[in-house]
XYZ file of C-alpha atoms in Angstrom:
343
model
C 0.000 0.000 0.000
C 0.993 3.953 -0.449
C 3.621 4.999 1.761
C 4.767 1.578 3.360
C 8.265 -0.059 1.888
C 7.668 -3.493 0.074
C 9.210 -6.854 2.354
C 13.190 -7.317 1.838
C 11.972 -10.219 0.407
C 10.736 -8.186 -2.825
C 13.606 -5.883 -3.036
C 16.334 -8.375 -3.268
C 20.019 -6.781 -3.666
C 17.723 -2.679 -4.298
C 19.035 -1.698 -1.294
C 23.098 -1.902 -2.270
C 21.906 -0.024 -5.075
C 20.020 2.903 -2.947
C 22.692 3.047 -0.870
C 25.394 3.737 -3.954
C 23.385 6.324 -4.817
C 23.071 7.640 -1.426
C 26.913 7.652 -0.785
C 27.759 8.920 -4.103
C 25.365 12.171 -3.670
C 26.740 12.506 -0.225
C 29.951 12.355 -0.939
C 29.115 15.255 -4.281
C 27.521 17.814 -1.356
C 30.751 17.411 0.508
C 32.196 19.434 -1.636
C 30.148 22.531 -0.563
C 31.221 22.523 3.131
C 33.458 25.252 3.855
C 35.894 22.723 5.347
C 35.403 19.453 2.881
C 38.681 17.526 4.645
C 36.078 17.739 7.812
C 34.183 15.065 5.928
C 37.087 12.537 5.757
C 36.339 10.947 8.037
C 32.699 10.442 7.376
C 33.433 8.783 4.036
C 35.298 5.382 4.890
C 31.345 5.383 7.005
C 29.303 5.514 4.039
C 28.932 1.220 3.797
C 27.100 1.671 7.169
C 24.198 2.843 4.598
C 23.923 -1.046 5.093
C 22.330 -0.548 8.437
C 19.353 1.917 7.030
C 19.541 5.025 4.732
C 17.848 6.921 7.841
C 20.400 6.046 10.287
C 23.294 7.159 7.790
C 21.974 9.985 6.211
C 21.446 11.557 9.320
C 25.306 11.028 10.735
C 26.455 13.233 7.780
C 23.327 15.690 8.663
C 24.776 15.987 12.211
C 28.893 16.147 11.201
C 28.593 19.824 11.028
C 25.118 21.199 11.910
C 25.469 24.270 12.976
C 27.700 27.422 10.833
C 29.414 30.064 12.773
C 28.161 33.262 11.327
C 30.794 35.608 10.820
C 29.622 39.562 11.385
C 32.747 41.232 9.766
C 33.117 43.591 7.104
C 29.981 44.442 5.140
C 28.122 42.903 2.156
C 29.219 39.389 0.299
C 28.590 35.800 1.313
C 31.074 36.801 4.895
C 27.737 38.147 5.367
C 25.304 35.131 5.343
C 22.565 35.721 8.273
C 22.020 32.297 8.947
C 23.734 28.874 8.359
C 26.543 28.904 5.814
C 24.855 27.493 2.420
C 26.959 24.780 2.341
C 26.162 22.900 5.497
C 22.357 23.894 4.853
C 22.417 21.909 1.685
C 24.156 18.692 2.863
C 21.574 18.852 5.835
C 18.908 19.167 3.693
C 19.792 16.831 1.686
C 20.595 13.732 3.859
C 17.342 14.135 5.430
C 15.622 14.569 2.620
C 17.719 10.991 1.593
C 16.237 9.940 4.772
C 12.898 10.341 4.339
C 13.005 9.148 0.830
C 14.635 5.469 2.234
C 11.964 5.489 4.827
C 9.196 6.040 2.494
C 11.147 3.857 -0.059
C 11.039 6.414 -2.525
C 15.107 7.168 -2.692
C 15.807 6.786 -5.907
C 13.354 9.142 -6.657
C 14.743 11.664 -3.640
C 18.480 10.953 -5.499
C 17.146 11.991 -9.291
C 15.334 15.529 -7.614
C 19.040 16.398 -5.940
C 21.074 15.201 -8.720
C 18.725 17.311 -11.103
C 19.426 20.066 -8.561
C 22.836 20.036 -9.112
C 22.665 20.129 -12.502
C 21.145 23.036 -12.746
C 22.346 25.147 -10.086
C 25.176 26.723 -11.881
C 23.665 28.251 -14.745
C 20.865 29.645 -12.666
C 23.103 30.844 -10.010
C 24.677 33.069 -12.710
C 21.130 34.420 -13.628
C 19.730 34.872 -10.281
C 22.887 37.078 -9.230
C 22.434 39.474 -12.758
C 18.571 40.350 -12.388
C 18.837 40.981 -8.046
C 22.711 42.902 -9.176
C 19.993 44.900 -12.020
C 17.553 45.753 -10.139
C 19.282 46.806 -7.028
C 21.202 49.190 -9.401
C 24.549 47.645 -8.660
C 25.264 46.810 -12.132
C 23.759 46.295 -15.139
C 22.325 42.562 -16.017
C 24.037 42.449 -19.242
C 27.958 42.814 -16.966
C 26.778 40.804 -14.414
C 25.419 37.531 -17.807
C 29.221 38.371 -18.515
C 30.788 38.493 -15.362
C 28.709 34.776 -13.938
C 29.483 33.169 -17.294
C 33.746 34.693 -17.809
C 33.893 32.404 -14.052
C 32.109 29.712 -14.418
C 34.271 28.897 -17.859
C 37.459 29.959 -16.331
C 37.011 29.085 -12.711
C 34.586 26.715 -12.611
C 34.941 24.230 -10.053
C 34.953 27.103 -7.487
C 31.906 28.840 -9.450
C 30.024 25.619 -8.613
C 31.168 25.234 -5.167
C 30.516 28.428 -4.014
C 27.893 29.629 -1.312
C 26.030 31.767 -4.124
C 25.791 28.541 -5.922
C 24.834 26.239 -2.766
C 21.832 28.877 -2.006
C 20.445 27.781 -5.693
C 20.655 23.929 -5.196
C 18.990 24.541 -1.614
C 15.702 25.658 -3.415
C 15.693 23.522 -5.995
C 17.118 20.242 -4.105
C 14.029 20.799 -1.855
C 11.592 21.399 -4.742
C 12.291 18.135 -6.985
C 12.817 16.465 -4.084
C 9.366 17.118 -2.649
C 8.247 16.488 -5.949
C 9.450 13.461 -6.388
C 8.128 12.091 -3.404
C 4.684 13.127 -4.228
C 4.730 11.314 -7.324
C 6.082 8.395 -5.758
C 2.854 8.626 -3.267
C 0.304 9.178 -6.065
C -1.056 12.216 -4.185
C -3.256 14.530 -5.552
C -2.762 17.364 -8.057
C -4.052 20.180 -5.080
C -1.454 17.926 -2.671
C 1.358 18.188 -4.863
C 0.974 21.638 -5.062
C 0.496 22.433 -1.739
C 3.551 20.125 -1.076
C 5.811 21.517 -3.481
C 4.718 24.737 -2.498
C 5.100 24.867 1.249
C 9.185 23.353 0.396
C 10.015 26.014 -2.487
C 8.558 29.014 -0.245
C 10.657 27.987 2.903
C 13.834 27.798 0.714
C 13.277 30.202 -1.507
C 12.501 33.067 0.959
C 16.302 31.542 2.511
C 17.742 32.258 -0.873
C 16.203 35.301 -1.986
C 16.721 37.125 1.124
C 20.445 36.228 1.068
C 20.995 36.965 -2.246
C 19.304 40.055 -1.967
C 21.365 41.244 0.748
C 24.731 40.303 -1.525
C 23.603 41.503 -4.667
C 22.368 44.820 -2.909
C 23.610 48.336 -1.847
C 24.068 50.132 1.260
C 24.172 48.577 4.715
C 22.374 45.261 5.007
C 19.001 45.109 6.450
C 16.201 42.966 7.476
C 14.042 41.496 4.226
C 10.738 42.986 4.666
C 7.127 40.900 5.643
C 5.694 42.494 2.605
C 8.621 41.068 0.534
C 8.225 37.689 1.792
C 4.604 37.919 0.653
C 5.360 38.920 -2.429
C 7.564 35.956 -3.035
C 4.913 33.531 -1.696
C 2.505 34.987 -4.041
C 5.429 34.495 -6.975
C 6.087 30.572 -5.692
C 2.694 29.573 -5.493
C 2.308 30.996 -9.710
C 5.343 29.180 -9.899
C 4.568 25.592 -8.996
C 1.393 25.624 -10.488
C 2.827 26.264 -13.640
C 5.740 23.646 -12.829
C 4.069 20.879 -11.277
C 0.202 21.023 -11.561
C -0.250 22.730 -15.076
C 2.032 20.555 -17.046
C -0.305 17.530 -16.834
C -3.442 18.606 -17.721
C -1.737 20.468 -21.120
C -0.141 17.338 -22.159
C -3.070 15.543 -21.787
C -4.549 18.553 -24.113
C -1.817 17.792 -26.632
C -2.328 14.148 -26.160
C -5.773 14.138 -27.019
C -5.152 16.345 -30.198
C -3.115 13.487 -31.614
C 0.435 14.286 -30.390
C 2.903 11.615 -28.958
C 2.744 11.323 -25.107
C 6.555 11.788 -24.238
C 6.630 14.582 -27.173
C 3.226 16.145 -25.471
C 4.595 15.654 -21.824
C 8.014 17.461 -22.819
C 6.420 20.343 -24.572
C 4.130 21.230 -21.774
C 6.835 20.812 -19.298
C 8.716 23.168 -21.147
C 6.557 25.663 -21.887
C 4.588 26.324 -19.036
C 7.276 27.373 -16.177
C 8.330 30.003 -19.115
C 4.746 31.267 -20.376
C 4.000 31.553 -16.261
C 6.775 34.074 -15.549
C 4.760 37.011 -17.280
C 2.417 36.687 -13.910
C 5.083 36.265 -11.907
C 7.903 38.389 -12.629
C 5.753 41.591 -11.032
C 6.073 40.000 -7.815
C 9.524 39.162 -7.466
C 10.691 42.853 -8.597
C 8.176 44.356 -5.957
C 9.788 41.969 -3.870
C 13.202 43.476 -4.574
C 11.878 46.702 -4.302
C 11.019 46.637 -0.887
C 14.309 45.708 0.340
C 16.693 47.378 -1.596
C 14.481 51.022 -1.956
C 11.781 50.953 1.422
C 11.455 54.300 1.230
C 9.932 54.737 -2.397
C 6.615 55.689 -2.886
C 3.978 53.744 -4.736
C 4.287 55.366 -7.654
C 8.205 55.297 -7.658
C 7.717 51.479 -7.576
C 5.615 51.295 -10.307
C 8.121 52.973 -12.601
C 10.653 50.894 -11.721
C 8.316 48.187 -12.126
C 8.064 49.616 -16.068
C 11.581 50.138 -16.622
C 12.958 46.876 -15.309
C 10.065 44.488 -16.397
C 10.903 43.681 -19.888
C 15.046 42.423 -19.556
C 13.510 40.651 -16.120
C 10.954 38.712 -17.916
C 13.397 37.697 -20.421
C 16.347 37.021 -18.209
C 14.059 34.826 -15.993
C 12.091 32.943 -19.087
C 15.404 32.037 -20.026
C 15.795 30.966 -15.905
C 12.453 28.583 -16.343
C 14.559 26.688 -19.280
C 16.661 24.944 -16.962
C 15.049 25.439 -13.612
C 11.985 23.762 -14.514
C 11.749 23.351 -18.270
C 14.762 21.628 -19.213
C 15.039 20.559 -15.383
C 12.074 19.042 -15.445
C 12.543 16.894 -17.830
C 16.290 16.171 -17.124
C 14.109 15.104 -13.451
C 11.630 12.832 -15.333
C 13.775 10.772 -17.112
C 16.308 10.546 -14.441
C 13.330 9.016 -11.997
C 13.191 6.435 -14.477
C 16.679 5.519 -14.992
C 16.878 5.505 -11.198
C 14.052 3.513 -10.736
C 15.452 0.913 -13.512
C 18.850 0.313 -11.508
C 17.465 -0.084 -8.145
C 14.028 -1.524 -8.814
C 12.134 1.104 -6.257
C 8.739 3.099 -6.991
């Protein structure tokens, strides 16, 4: 039945392979912590995985729980008001392993993170250019060309940087969520509420950091009204991710088109058609923290002025967030699934 693991009897050597893909995602996050050699000694540990994925996700969870915040200088990721992003996203993501071998559902958990990481990069470099734009600290064209000049020259420490580490925190908790749903057959209004609830709570972690790096003048508190405004923007956004897609495929389907052709296209086109609606909220967002003394009609200028390179700068942000993403995340569910014979 839903939500209870089939007898060891049925999963016959699965669990060796759930566990390979536990250690070798593990091992991957590692590379974020601000001290990897700390993790040496957790590796020769992964083979306890043989005891459960619960019990072993959750001793790399605890090797380095809590991030010493460090209060000098001002502005840049010295500055992060909360755990560093690092730790945060191996935490995150062992329990979320967790969960997903006590549900039964891992390989599904280990295609949403690996998708995660995939995908991080290029929409770090995005995400930094439109909050750098509209804070007025530079122009999103120099910072396109600034993210992309590292990432090909430096890229290993363009991927395993904090900036980048805040990205695969929201989406590592969104596909994983996801994925996990699916896995459970809930509902459409479930899945939404599910996928929801885990995007807002990282997303408002991510946005508010970022915001205070890519912004100007002392750093501040991110306002209530701000928040709102994202929750408002992630709630367009996962419709149009995870409860639109379906019913416009099956509208494709049933006007003759292929069903992996119909499922792809409506993946793809939905996260980009949905930021029209949403990019309004996420530049009001910005507004309030990096200008809280504008007036309405202030706002709404700025709204005018910076709507048009936003919308296009994050259209090209759905592509691999949840376009591309999403499908790199369907089809790696089902190559996971093949290997280790799971739901």
């Amino acid at each position: 039945s839903i939500g209870k693991r089939p007898p060891q009897s049925q999963r016959g050597g699965n669990i060796t392979m759930n566990h390979h893909l536990h250690a070798m995602l593990l091992i991957a996050l590692a590379s974020y912590l601000p001290h990897p050699s700390s993790c040496a000694p957790l590796l020769p540990r992964l083979p306890l995985l043989s005891q459960s994925p619960r019990s072993s996700a959750l001793q790399l969870a605890s090797a380095r729980p809590v991030a010493k915040i460090n209060k000098k200088g001002a502005g840049g990721l010295s500055q992060i008001s909360g755990p560093e992003p690092g730790i945060v996203a191996c935490t995150g993501s062992a329990l979320f392993l967790a969960l997903g071998g006590a549900l039964g559902c891992a390989p599904r958990v280990f295609a949403g993170l690996t998708t995660a990481l995939v995908i991080s990069g290029p929409i770090q470099i995005l995400d930094i250019a439109i909050m750098e734009n509209a804070s007025g600290k530079r122009k999103m064209v120099d910072g396109l060309k600034a993210g992309t000049e590292k990432l090909i020259h430096c890229p290993v420490t363009f991927l395993k940087s904090q900036e980048t580490a805040l990205v695969y925190c929201l989406f590592g908790a969104t596909y994983a969520t996801a994925n996990i749903c699916k896995a459970l057959a809930t509902p459409l209004a479930a899945t939404l509420a599910a996928t929801t609830v885990a995007n807002m709570g990282a997303c408002f972690y991510k946005d508010a950091e970022l915001a205070r790096i890519c912004g100007q003048g002392p750093r501040r508190e991110f306002p209530k009204l701000g928040f709102a405004n994202l929750a408002a923007r992630d709630m367009l956004s996962m419709g149009s991710t995870f409860t639109i897609p379906p019913v416009l495929a099956a509208v494709f389907q049933s006007a003759g088109m292929q069903a992996k052709i119909a499922a792809d296209a409506a993946q793809i086109m939905c996260p980009v058609i949905g930021q029209t609606i949403q990019v309004p909220f996420h530049l009001t967002a910005l507004s309030l923290y990096n200008h809280p003394n504008w007036t309405l009609s202030e706002r709404i200028e700025s709204l005018k002025e910076l709507y048009v390179p936003t919308l296009l700068a994050r259209m090209a942000r759905a592509l691999p967030c949840y376009g591309a993403g999403g499908v790199l995340n369907t089809n790696l569910q089902s190559a996971c699934l093949s290997l280790a014979g799971g739901r």
